[in-house]
mmCIF file with all atom_site columns, C-alpha atoms in Angstrom:
data_model
loop_
_atom_site.group_PDB
_atom_site.id
_atom_site.type_symbol
_atom_site.label_atom_id
_atom_site.label_alt_id
_atom_site.label_comp_id
_atom_site.label_asym_id
_atom_site.label_entity_id
_atom_site.label_seq_id
_atom_site.pdbx_PDB_ins_code
_atom_site.Cartn_x
_atom_site.Cartn_y
_atom_site.Cartn_z
_atom_site.occupancy
_atom_site.B_iso_or_equiv
_atom_site.pdbx_formal_charge
_atom_site.auth_seq_id
_atom_site.auth_comp_id
_atom_site.auth_asym_id
_atom_site.auth_atom_id
_atom_site.pdbx_PDB_model_num
ATOM 1   C CA . MET W 1 1   ? 101.570 -80.989 14.041  1.00 0.00 ? 583 MET W CA 1
ATOM 2   C CA . ASN W 1 2   ? 101.763 -77.441 12.702  1.00 0.00 ? 584 ASN W CA 1
ATOM 3   C CA . ASP W 1 3   ? 100.559 -76.181 9.330   1.00 0.00 ? 585 ASP W CA 1
ATOM 4   C CA . THR W 1 4   ? 104.093 -76.024 7.897   1.00 0.00 ? 586 THR W CA 1
ATOM 5   C CA . ALA W 1 5   ? 104.708 -79.675 8.672   1.00 0.00 ? 587 ALA W CA 1
ATOM 6   C CA . ASP W 1 6   ? 101.322 -80.687 7.294   1.00 0.00 ? 588 ASP W CA 1
ATOM 7   C CA . ALA W 1 7   ? 101.914 -78.738 4.097   1.00 0.00 ? 589 ALA W CA 1
ATOM 8   C CA . SER W 1 8   ? 105.229 -80.553 3.734   1.00 0.00 ? 590 SER W CA 1
ATOM 9   C CA . ASP W 1 9   ? 103.504 -83.912 4.153   1.00 0.00 ? 591 ASP W CA 1
ATOM 10  C CA . ALA W 1 10  ? 100.986 -82.996 1.460   1.00 0.00 ? 592 ALA W CA 1
ATOM 11  C CA . ALA W 1 11  ? 103.783 -81.958 -0.884  1.00 0.00 ? 593 ALA W CA 1
ATOM 12  C CA . LYS W 1 12  ? 105.520 -85.311 -0.352  1.00 0.00 ? 594 LYS W CA 1
ATOM 13  C CA . SER W 1 13  ? 102.333 -87.095 -1.390  1.00 0.00 ? 595 SER W CA 1
ATOM 14  C CA . ARG W 1 14  ? 102.099 -84.792 -4.433  1.00 0.00 ? 596 ARG W CA 1
ATOM 15  C CA . VAL W 1 15  ? 98.668  -83.343 -3.725  1.00 0.00 ? 597 VAL W CA 1
ATOM 16  C CA . GLY W 1 16  ? 98.037  -80.019 -5.411  1.00 0.00 ? 598 GLY W CA 1
ATOM 17  C CA . GLY W 1 17  ? 95.073  -77.693 -5.598  1.00 0.00 ? 599 GLY W CA 1
ATOM 18  C CA . VAL W 1 18  ? 92.647  -76.499 -8.272  1.00 0.00 ? 600 VAL W CA 1
ATOM 19  C CA . VAL W 1 19  ? 90.549  -73.370 -7.782  1.00 0.00 ? 601 VAL W CA 1
ATOM 20  C CA . LEU W 1 20  ? 87.752  -72.693 -10.263 1.00 0.00 ? 602 LEU W CA 1
ATOM 21  C CA . CYS W 1 21  ? 86.811  -69.054 -10.771 1.00 0.00 ? 603 CYS W CA 1
ATOM 22  C CA . GLY W 1 22  ? 85.470  -68.857 -14.336 1.00 0.00 ? 604 GLY W CA 1
ATOM 23  C CA . GLY W 1 23  ? 81.780  -68.759 -13.461 1.00 0.00 ? 605 GLY W CA 1
ATOM 24  C CA . GLN W 1 24  ? 79.590  -65.803 -14.350 1.00 0.00 ? 606 GLN W CA 1
ATOM 25  C CA . SER W 1 25  ? 78.440  -64.988 -10.775 1.00 0.00 ? 607 SER W CA 1
ATOM 26  C CA . THR W 1 26  ? 75.024  -64.063 -12.129 1.00 0.00 ? 608 THR W CA 1
ATOM 27  C CA . ARG W 1 27  ? 73.196  -64.435 -8.814  1.00 0.00 ? 609 ARG W CA 1
ATOM 28  C CA . MET W 1 28  ? 75.826  -62.456 -6.947  1.00 0.00 ? 610 MET W CA 1
ATOM 29  C CA . GLY W 1 29  ? 75.706  -59.627 -9.483  1.00 0.00 ? 611 GLY W CA 1
ATOM 30  C CA . ARG W 1 30  ? 79.480  -59.073 -9.431  1.00 0.00 ? 612 ARG W CA 1
ATOM 31  C CA . PRO W 1 31  ? 82.577  -61.266 -9.724  1.00 0.00 ? 613 PRO W CA 1
ATOM 32  C CA . LYS W 1 32  ? 82.942  -63.377 -6.607  1.00 0.00 ? 614 LYS W CA 1
ATOM 33  C CA . LEU W 1 33  ? 86.704  -63.756 -6.927  1.00 0.00 ? 615 LEU W CA 1
ATOM 34  C CA . SER W 1 34  ? 87.317  -60.070 -6.141  1.00 0.00 ? 616 SER W CA 1
ATOM 35  C CA . LEU W 1 35  ? 84.834  -59.628 -3.300  1.00 0.00 ? 617 LEU W CA 1
ATOM 36  C CA . PRO W 1 36  ? 86.518  -58.291 -0.135  1.00 0.00 ? 618 PRO W CA 1
ATOM 37  C CA . PHE W 1 37  ? 86.428  -60.630 2.823   1.00 0.00 ? 619 PHE W CA 1
ATOM 38  C CA . ALA W 1 38  ? 88.143  -60.122 6.180   1.00 0.00 ? 620 ALA W CA 1
ATOM 39  C CA . GLY W 1 39  ? 90.810  -57.856 4.740   1.00 0.00 ? 621 GLY W CA 1
ATOM 40  C CA . GLU W 1 40  ? 91.467  -60.028 1.672   1.00 0.00 ? 622 GLU W CA 1
ATOM 41  C CA . LEU W 1 41  ? 89.933  -60.577 -1.729  1.00 0.00 ? 623 LEU W CA 1
ATOM 42  C CA . MET W 1 42  ? 88.069  -63.830 -2.163  1.00 0.00 ? 624 MET W CA 1
ATOM 43  C CA . LEU W 1 43  ? 90.309  -65.637 -4.665  1.00 0.00 ? 625 LEU W CA 1
ATOM 44  C CA . PRO W 1 44  ? 93.631  -64.817 -2.929  1.00 0.00 ? 626 PRO W CA 1
ATOM 45  C CA . ARG W 1 45  ? 92.031  -65.901 0.350   1.00 0.00 ? 627 ARG W CA 1
ATOM 46  C CA . ILE W 1 46  ? 91.089  -69.324 -1.014  1.00 0.00 ? 628 ILE W CA 1
ATOM 47  C CA . VAL W 1 47  ? 94.555  -69.739 -2.513  1.00 0.00 ? 629 VAL W CA 1
ATOM 48  C CA . ARG W 1 48  ? 96.181  -68.786 0.796   1.00 0.00 ? 630 ARG W CA 1
ATOM 49  C CA . ILE W 1 49  ? 94.092  -71.255 2.775   1.00 0.00 ? 631 ILE W CA 1
ATOM 50  C CA . LEU W 1 50  ? 94.724  -74.095 0.347   1.00 0.00 ? 632 LEU W CA 1
ATOM 51  C CA . SER W 1 51  ? 98.444  -73.393 0.227   1.00 0.00 ? 633 SER W CA 1
ATOM 52  C CA . GLN W 1 52  ? 98.662  -74.290 3.911   1.00 0.00 ? 634 GLN W CA 1
ATOM 53  C CA . VAL W 1 53  ? 97.889  -77.884 2.936   1.00 0.00 ? 635 VAL W CA 1
ATOM 54  C CA . VAL W 1 54  ? 98.554  -78.514 -0.777  1.00 0.00 ? 636 VAL W CA 1
ATOM 55  C CA . GLN W 1 55  ? 101.014 -77.445 -3.452  1.00 0.00 ? 637 GLN W CA 1
ATOM 56  C CA . PRO W 1 56  ? 101.137 -76.467 -6.263  1.00 0.00 ? 638 PRO W CA 1
ATOM 57  C CA . ILE W 1 57  ? 97.905  -74.601 -6.881  1.00 0.00 ? 639 ILE W CA 1
ATOM 58  C CA . VAL W 1 58  ? 96.416  -73.805 -10.279 1.00 0.00 ? 640 VAL W CA 1
ATOM 59  C CA . VAL W 1 59  ? 93.624  -71.284 -10.793 1.00 0.00 ? 641 VAL W CA 1
ATOM 60  C CA . VAL W 1 60  ? 91.247  -72.045 -13.669 1.00 0.00 ? 642 VAL W CA 1
ATOM 61  C CA . ALA W 1 61  ? 89.868  -68.823 -15.149 1.00 0.00 ? 643 ALA W CA 1
ATOM 62  C CA . ALA W 1 62  ? 87.846  -67.768 -18.186 1.00 0.00 ? 644 ALA W CA 1
ATOM 63  C CA . PRO W 1 63  ? 89.818  -66.587 -21.251 1.00 0.00 ? 645 PRO W CA 1
ATOM 64  C CA . ASP W 1 64  ? 89.637  -62.834 -20.650 1.00 0.00 ? 646 ASP W CA 1
ATOM 65  C CA . GLN W 1 65  ? 88.862  -62.851 -16.950 1.00 0.00 ? 647 GLN W CA 1
ATOM 66  C CA . GLU W 1 66  ? 90.767  -60.336 -14.844 1.00 0.00 ? 648 GLU W CA 1
ATOM 67  C CA . LEU W 1 67  ? 92.274  -61.827 -11.722 1.00 0.00 ? 649 LEU W CA 1
ATOM 68  C CA . PRO W 1 68  ? 93.457  -60.138 -8.538  1.00 0.00 ? 650 PRO W CA 1
ATOM 69  C CA . ALA W 1 69  ? 97.134  -60.397 -7.658  1.00 0.00 ? 651 ALA W CA 1
ATOM 70  C CA . LEU W 1 70  ? 98.123  -63.888 -6.575  1.00 0.00 ? 652 LEU W CA 1
ATOM 71  C CA . PRO W 1 71  ? 101.205 -65.137 -4.728  1.00 0.00 ? 653 PRO W CA 1
ATOM 72  C CA . ASP W 1 72  ? 104.278 -66.216 -6.635  1.00 0.00 ? 654 ASP W CA 1
ATOM 73  C CA . GLY W 1 73  ? 104.163 -69.869 -7.563  1.00 0.00 ? 655 GLY W CA 1
ATOM 74  C CA . VAL W 1 74  ? 100.421 -69.985 -8.229  1.00 0.00 ? 656 VAL W CA 1
ATOM 75  C CA . PHE W 1 75  ? 99.691  -71.179 -11.753 1.00 0.00 ? 657 PHE W CA 1
ATOM 76  C CA . ILE W 1 76  ? 96.904  -69.836 -13.961 1.00 0.00 ? 658 ILE W CA 1
ATOM 77  C CA . THR W 1 77  ? 95.265  -71.695 -16.816 1.00 0.00 ? 659 THR W CA 1
ATOM 78  C CA . ARG W 1 78  ? 92.432  -70.533 -19.031 1.00 0.00 ? 660 ARG W CA 1
ATOM 79  C CA . ASP W 1 79  ? 89.326  -72.579 -19.761 1.00 0.00 ? 661 ASP W CA 1
ATOM 80  C CA . ASP W 1 80  ? 88.376  -71.795 -23.348 1.00 0.00 ? 662 ASP W CA 1
ATOM 81  C CA . ARG W 1 81  ? 84.799  -73.004 -22.783 1.00 0.00 ? 663 ARG W CA 1
ATOM 82  C CA . PRO W 1 82  ? 83.925  -71.873 -19.253 1.00 0.00 ? 664 PRO W CA 1
ATOM 83  C CA . HIS W 1 83  ? 80.191  -71.897 -19.929 1.00 0.00 ? 665 HIS W CA 1
ATOM 84  C CA . ASP W 1 84  ? 80.325  -75.700 -20.104 1.00 0.00 ? 666 ASP W CA 1
ATOM 85  C CA . GLY W 1 85  ? 80.341  -75.768 -16.323 1.00 0.00 ? 667 GLY W CA 1
ATOM 86  C CA . PRO W 1 86  ? 82.569  -77.027 -13.543 1.00 0.00 ? 668 PRO W CA 1
ATOM 87  C CA . LEU W 1 87  ? 83.393  -80.425 -15.066 1.00 0.00 ? 669 LEU W CA 1
ATOM 88  C CA . ARG W 1 88  ? 85.381  -78.720 -17.818 1.00 0.00 ? 670 ARG W CA 1
ATOM 89  C CA . GLY W 1 89  ? 87.097  -76.546 -15.235 1.00 0.00 ? 671 GLY W CA 1
ATOM 90  C CA . ILE W 1 90  ? 88.022  -79.648 -13.246 1.00 0.00 ? 672 ILE W CA 1
ATOM 91  C CA . ALA W 1 91  ? 89.416  -81.253 -16.397 1.00 0.00 ? 673 ALA W CA 1
ATOM 92  C CA . CYS W 1 92  ? 91.473  -78.148 -17.216 1.00 0.00 ? 674 CYS W CA 1
ATOM 93  C CA . GLY W 1 93  ? 92.916  -77.955 -13.717 1.00 0.00 ? 675 GLY W CA 1
ATOM 94  C CA . LEU W 1 94  ? 93.795  -81.637 -13.526 1.00 0.00 ? 676 LEU W CA 1
ATOM 95  C CA . GLU W 1 95  ? 95.392  -81.538 -16.975 1.00 0.00 ? 677 GLU W CA 1
ATOM 96  C CA . TYR W 1 96  ? 97.567  -78.622 -15.945 1.00 0.00 ? 678 TYR W CA 1
ATOM 97  C CA . LEU W 1 97  ? 98.799  -80.511 -12.897 1.00 0.00 ? 679 LEU W CA 1
ATOM 98  C CA . GLN W 1 98  ? 99.899  -83.571 -14.847 1.00 0.00 ? 680 GLN W CA 1
ATOM 99  C CA . GLY W 1 99  ? 103.500 -84.227 -13.888 1.00 0.00 ? 681 GLY W CA 1
ATOM 100 C CA . LEU W 1 100 ? 103.243 -81.767 -10.994 1.00 0.00 ? 682 LEU W CA 1
ATOM 101 C CA . ALA W 1 101 ? 100.889 -83.664 -8.692  1.00 0.00 ? 683 ALA W CA 1
ATOM 102 C CA . ASP W 1 102 ? 99.192  -87.042 -8.355  1.00 0.00 ? 684 ASP W CA 1
ATOM 103 C CA . ALA W 1 103 ? 95.930  -85.657 -7.007  1.00 0.00 ? 685 ALA W CA 1
ATOM 104 C CA . ALA W 1 104 ? 94.346  -82.293 -6.301  1.00 0.00 ? 686 ALA W CA 1
ATOM 105 C CA . TYR W 1 105 ? 91.856  -80.748 -3.916  1.00 0.00 ? 687 TYR W CA 1
ATOM 106 C CA . VAL W 1 106 ? 89.305  -78.991 -6.141  1.00 0.00 ? 688 VAL W CA 1
ATOM 107 C CA . SER W 1 107 ? 87.591  -75.880 -4.809  1.00 0.00 ? 689 SER W CA 1
ATOM 108 C CA . SER W 1 108 ? 85.384  -73.071 -5.993  1.00 0.00 ? 690 SER W CA 1
ATOM 109 C CA . CYS W 1 109 ? 86.512  -69.510 -5.287  1.00 0.00 ? 691 CYS W CA 1
ATOM 110 C CA . ASP W 1 110 ? 83.515  -68.633 -3.106  1.00 0.00 ? 692 ASP W CA 1
ATOM 111 C CA . VAL W 1 111 ? 84.147  -70.602 0.098   1.00 0.00 ? 693 VAL W CA 1
ATOM 112 C CA . PRO W 1 112 ? 85.902  -68.003 2.283   1.00 0.00 ? 694 PRO W CA 1
ATOM 113 C CA . LEU W 1 113 ? 85.303  -70.010 5.465   1.00 0.00 ? 695 LEU W CA 1
ATOM 114 C CA . LEU W 1 114 ? 87.221  -73.013 4.122   1.00 0.00 ? 696 LEU W CA 1
ATOM 115 C CA . ARG W 1 115 ? 89.317  -74.652 6.841   1.00 0.00 ? 697 ARG W CA 1
ATOM 116 C CA . PRO W 1 116 ? 92.740  -76.178 6.214   1.00 0.00 ? 698 PRO W CA 1
ATOM 117 C CA . GLU W 1 117 ? 91.798  -79.032 8.544   1.00 0.00 ? 699 GLU W CA 1
ATOM 118 C CA . PHE W 1 118 ? 88.853  -79.880 6.295   1.00 0.00 ? 700 PHE W CA 1
ATOM 119 C CA . VAL W 1 119 ? 91.068  -80.091 3.213   1.00 0.00 ? 701 VAL W CA 1
ATOM 120 C CA . ARG W 1 120 ? 93.637  -82.115 5.132   1.00 0.00 ? 702 ARG W CA 1
ATOM 121 C CA . GLU W 1 121 ? 91.035  -84.630 6.291   1.00 0.00 ? 703 GLU W CA 1
ATOM 122 C CA . LEU W 1 122 ? 89.735  -85.297 2.778   1.00 0.00 ? 704 LEU W CA 1
ATOM 123 C CA . VAL W 1 123 ? 93.295  -85.673 1.483   1.00 0.00 ? 705 VAL W CA 1
ATOM 124 C CA . ARG W 1 124 ? 93.985  -88.131 4.307   1.00 0.00 ? 706 ARG W CA 1
ATOM 125 C CA . ARG W 1 125 ? 91.074  -90.294 3.198   1.00 0.00 ? 707 ARG W CA 1
ATOM 126 C CA . LEU W 1 126 ? 92.176  -90.554 -0.449  1.00 0.00 ? 708 LEU W CA 1
ATOM 127 C CA . ALA W 1 127 ? 94.196  -93.786 0.002   1.00 0.00 ? 709 ALA W CA 1
ATOM 128 C CA . ASP W 1 128 ? 93.609  -95.911 -3.124  1.00 0.00 ? 710 ASP W CA 1
ATOM 129 C CA . HIS W 1 129 ? 90.462  -94.065 -4.189  1.00 0.00 ? 711 HIS W CA 1
ATOM 130 C CA . GLU W 1 130 ? 90.318  -91.859 -7.280  1.00 0.00 ? 712 GLU W CA 1
ATOM 131 C CA . ILE W 1 131 ? 87.943  -89.311 -5.788  1.00 0.00 ? 713 ILE W CA 1
ATOM 132 C CA . VAL W 1 132 ? 86.936  -88.333 -2.259  1.00 0.00 ? 714 VAL W CA 1
ATOM 133 C CA . VAL W 1 133 ? 83.920  -86.030 -1.883  1.00 0.00 ? 715 VAL W CA 1
ATOM 134 C CA . PRO W 1 134 ? 81.642  -84.959 0.980   1.00 0.00 ? 716 PRO W CA 1
ATOM 135 C CA . ASP W 1 135 ? 78.133  -86.425 0.849   1.00 0.00 ? 717 ASP W CA 1
ATOM 136 C CA . GLU W 1 136 ? 75.273  -84.539 2.467   1.00 0.00 ? 718 GLU W CA 1
ATOM 137 C CA . ASN W 1 137 ? 72.191  -86.752 2.587   1.00 0.00 ? 719 ASN W CA 1
ATOM 138 C CA . GLY W 1 138 ? 72.891  -88.045 -0.912  1.00 0.00 ? 720 GLY W CA 1
ATOM 139 C CA . PHE W 1 139 ? 74.025  -84.711 -2.342  1.00 0.00 ? 721 PHE W CA 1
ATOM 140 C CA . VAL W 1 140 ? 77.719  -84.667 -3.145  1.00 0.00 ? 722 VAL W CA 1
ATOM 141 C CA . HIS W 1 141 ? 79.889  -81.550 -3.092  1.00 0.00 ? 723 HIS W CA 1
ATOM 142 C CA . PRO W 1 142 ? 82.102  -81.934 -6.200  1.00 0.00 ? 724 PRO W CA 1
ATOM 143 C CA . LEU W 1 143 ? 83.879  -78.614 -5.641  1.00 0.00 ? 725 LEU W CA 1
ATOM 144 C CA . ALA W 1 144 ? 85.108  -79.672 -2.222  1.00 0.00 ? 726 ALA W CA 1
ATOM 145 C CA . GLY W 1 145 ? 86.789  -82.926 -3.155  1.00 0.00 ? 727 GLY W CA 1
ATOM 146 C CA . VAL W 1 146 ? 90.075  -84.622 -3.943  1.00 0.00 ? 728 VAL W CA 1
ATOM 147 C CA . TYR W 1 147 ? 90.602  -85.967 -7.471  1.00 0.00 ? 729 TYR W CA 1
ATOM 148 C CA . ARG W 1 148 ? 93.360  -88.072 -8.978  1.00 0.00 ? 730 ARG W CA 1
ATOM 149 C CA . VAL W 1 149 ? 95.060  -86.114 -11.754 1.00 0.00 ? 731 VAL W CA 1
ATOM 150 C CA . PRO W 1 150 ? 94.736  -88.873 -14.411 1.00 0.00 ? 732 PRO W CA 1
ATOM 151 C CA . LEU W 1 151 ? 90.939  -88.483 -14.196 1.00 0.00 ? 733 LEU W CA 1
ATOM 152 C CA . ALA W 1 152 ? 91.320  -85.510 -16.546 1.00 0.00 ? 734 ALA W CA 1
ATOM 153 C CA . ALA W 1 153 ? 91.101  -87.967 -19.452 1.00 0.00 ? 735 ALA W CA 1
ATOM 154 C CA . LYS W 1 154 ? 87.865  -89.509 -18.161 1.00 0.00 ? 736 LYS W CA 1
ATOM 155 C CA . ALA W 1 155 ? 86.418  -86.023 -17.605 1.00 0.00 ? 737 ALA W CA 1
ATOM 156 C CA . ARG W 1 156 ? 87.215  -85.142 -21.214 1.00 0.00 ? 738 ARG W CA 1
ATOM 157 C CA . GLU W 1 157 ? 85.492  -88.323 -22.420 1.00 0.00 ? 739 GLU W CA 1
ATOM 158 C CA . ILE W 1 158 ? 82.359  -87.371 -20.522 1.00 0.00 ? 740 ILE W CA 1
ATOM 159 C CA . LEU W 1 159 ? 82.471  -83.840 -21.921 1.00 0.00 ? 741 LEU W CA 1
ATOM 160 C CA . ASP W 1 160 ? 83.002  -85.075 -25.472 1.00 0.00 ? 742 ASP W CA 1
ATOM 161 C CA . ALA W 1 161 ? 79.936  -87.282 -25.054 1.00 0.00 ? 743 ALA W CA 1
ATOM 162 C CA . GLY W 1 162 ? 77.861  -84.257 -24.070 1.00 0.00 ? 744 GLY W CA 1
ATOM 163 C CA . GLY W 1 163 ? 78.024  -84.638 -20.307 1.00 0.00 ? 745 GLY W CA 1
ATOM 164 C CA . ARG W 1 164 ? 78.602  -81.585 -18.124 1.00 0.00 ? 746 ARG W CA 1
ATOM 165 C CA . ARG W 1 165 ? 78.007  -82.705 -14.559 1.00 0.00 ? 747 ARG W CA 1
ATOM 166 C CA . PRO W 1 166 ? 80.848  -83.608 -12.201 1.00 0.00 ? 748 PRO W CA 1
ATOM 167 C CA . LEU W 1 167 ? 78.557  -86.276 -10.748 1.00 0.00 ? 749 LEU W CA 1
ATOM 168 C CA . ALA W 1 168 ? 79.073  -88.329 -13.913 1.00 0.00 ? 750 ALA W CA 1
ATOM 169 C CA . LEU W 1 169 ? 82.811  -88.398 -13.228 1.00 0.00 ? 751 LEU W CA 1
ATOM 170 C CA . ILE W 1 170 ? 82.250  -89.270 -9.579  1.00 0.00 ? 752 ILE W CA 1
ATOM 171 C CA . GLU W 1 171 ? 79.968  -92.145 -10.543 1.00 0.00 ? 753 GLU W CA 1
ATOM 172 C CA . GLN W 1 172 ? 82.443  -93.570 -13.069 1.00 0.00 ? 754 GLN W CA 1
ATOM 173 C CA . ALA W 1 173 ? 85.492  -93.381 -10.791 1.00 0.00 ? 755 ALA W CA 1
ATOM 174 C CA . ARG W 1 174 ? 86.503  -95.274 -7.661  1.00 0.00 ? 756 ARG W CA 1
ATOM 175 C CA . SER W 1 175 ? 84.926  -92.725 -5.388  1.00 0.00 ? 757 SER W CA 1
ATOM 176 C CA . LEU W 1 176 ? 84.620  -92.446 -1.639  1.00 0.00 ? 758 LEU W CA 1
ATOM 177 C CA . ARG W 1 177 ? 81.636  -90.416 -0.475  1.00 0.00 ? 759 ARG W CA 1
ATOM 178 C CA . VAL W 1 178 ? 82.266  -89.157 3.035   1.00 0.00 ? 760 VAL W CA 1
ATOM 179 C CA . ASP W 1 179 ? 79.230  -88.412 5.164   1.00 0.00 ? 761 ASP W CA 1
ATOM 180 C CA . VAL W 1 180 ? 79.483  -84.744 6.107   1.00 0.00 ? 762 VAL W CA 1
ATOM 181 C CA . ASN W 1 181 ? 78.772  -85.617 9.719   1.00 0.00 ? 763 ASN W CA 1
ATOM 182 C CA . ASP W 1 182 ? 82.079  -87.484 9.787   1.00 0.00 ? 764 ASP W CA 1
ATOM 183 C CA . LEU W 1 183 ? 83.791  -84.202 8.856   1.00 0.00 ? 765 LEU W CA 1
ATOM 184 C CA . ARG W 1 184 ? 82.379  -82.235 11.780  1.00 0.00 ? 766 ARG W CA 1
ATOM 185 C CA . THR W 1 185 ? 85.346  -83.238 13.914  1.00 0.00 ? 767 THR W CA 1
ATOM 186 C CA . VAL W 1 186 ? 87.484  -80.879 11.798  1.00 0.00 ? 768 VAL W CA 1
ATOM 187 C CA . ASP W 1 187 ? 84.764  -78.399 10.819  1.00 0.00 ? 769 ASP W CA 1
ATOM 188 C CA . PRO W 1 188 ? 81.869  -78.526 13.320  1.00 0.00 ? 770 PRO W CA 1
ATOM 189 C CA . GLN W 1 189 ? 79.589  -76.175 11.386  1.00 0.00 ? 771 GLN W CA 1
ATOM 190 C CA . LEU W 1 190 ? 80.712  -77.417 7.944   1.00 0.00 ? 772 LEU W CA 1
ATOM 191 C CA . GLU W 1 191 ? 81.687  -73.861 7.055   1.00 0.00 ? 773 GLU W CA 1
ATOM 192 C CA . SER W 1 192 ? 84.042  -75.250 4.400   1.00 0.00 ? 774 SER W CA 1
ATOM 193 C CA . LEU W 1 193 ? 80.985  -76.222 2.363   1.00 0.00 ? 775 LEU W CA 1
ATOM 194 C CA . ARG W 1 194 ? 79.374  -72.800 2.657   1.00 0.00 ? 776 ARG W CA 1
ATOM 195 C CA . ASN W 1 195 ? 79.617  -71.326 -0.823  1.00 0.00 ? 777 ASN W CA 1
ATOM 196 C CA . LEU W 1 196 ? 78.311  -67.838 -1.513  1.00 0.00 ? 778 LEU W CA 1
ATOM 197 C CA . ASN W 1 197 ? 75.842  -67.561 -4.375  1.00 0.00 ? 779 ASN W CA 1
ATOM 198 C CA . THR W 1 198 ? 73.977  -64.378 -3.511  1.00 0.00 ? 780 THR W CA 1
ATOM 199 C CA . LEU W 1 199 ? 74.637  -61.031 -1.890  1.00 0.00 ? 781 LEU W CA 1
ATOM 200 C CA . GLU W 1 200 ? 72.668  -62.255 1.119   1.00 0.00 ? 782 GLU W CA 1
ATOM 201 C CA . ASP W 1 201 ? 74.964  -65.277 1.412   1.00 0.00 ? 783 ASP W CA 1
ATOM 202 C CA . TYR W 1 202 ? 77.990  -62.995 1.260   1.00 0.00 ? 784 TYR W CA 1
ATOM 203 C CA . GLU W 1 203 ? 76.714  -60.580 3.879   1.00 0.00 ? 785 GLU W CA 1
ATOM 204 C CA . ALA W 1 204 ? 75.825  -63.432 6.232   1.00 0.00 ? 786 ALA W CA 1
ATOM 205 C CA . ALA W 1 205 ? 79.256  -65.015 5.819   1.00 0.00 ? 787 ALA W CA 1
ATOM 206 C CA . THR W 1 206 ? 81.082  -61.772 6.605   1.00 0.00 ? 788 THR W CA 1
ATOM 207 C CA . GLU W 1 207 ? 79.402  -61.781 10.009  1.00 0.00 ? 789 GLU W CA 1
ATOM 208 C CA . ARG W 1 208 ? 80.941  -65.172 10.787  1.00 0.00 ? 790 ARG W CA 1
ATOM 209 C CA . THR W 1 209 ? 84.602  -64.278 10.320  1.00 0.00 ? 791 THR W CA 1
ATOM 210 C CA . ASP W 1 210 ? 86.867  -64.650 13.332  1.00 0.00 ? 792 ASP W CA 1
#
């Protein structure tokens, strides 16, 4: 089945996408979302890859954050408290998608080797779960998972109680943790989980582009 057909299937099941880009990129030393990568900028690249599988896509940015040009149809919402971490960004993205999607693949903006097949496989496993996330020897990857949109309310409850970790949401929801080794059939080297935190990470990743 080609990417167009698969994207259509995802749209029928109302799975959208959330891309978080409001972090400070302190270890990288410059905004990750505008780093060049294989002829693209990082954020538009992630949006392009996701759009092959899910629609619509919402980008969650900090209040005054400058964003590179994005394709028509991509939504932008602003997280008024971005320093509270990714759980608040997840909540913002899911809230925006209410009425537009039933679930969303949540991604950071610094995974340029993300594979559509990886996203598609996690979406396929959602079934009657509320969350599907990769599990690597007990460590879950919350910014590479599929979340039911109504979980925005539970995320807000956790935040209001002082929680900031996505793991709290994962633990309180009907979650499926997928062993990363079971995902190697669609991403043998698990490149989709390779986020870039430092300049060294970035330089190494650029050497692995096709």
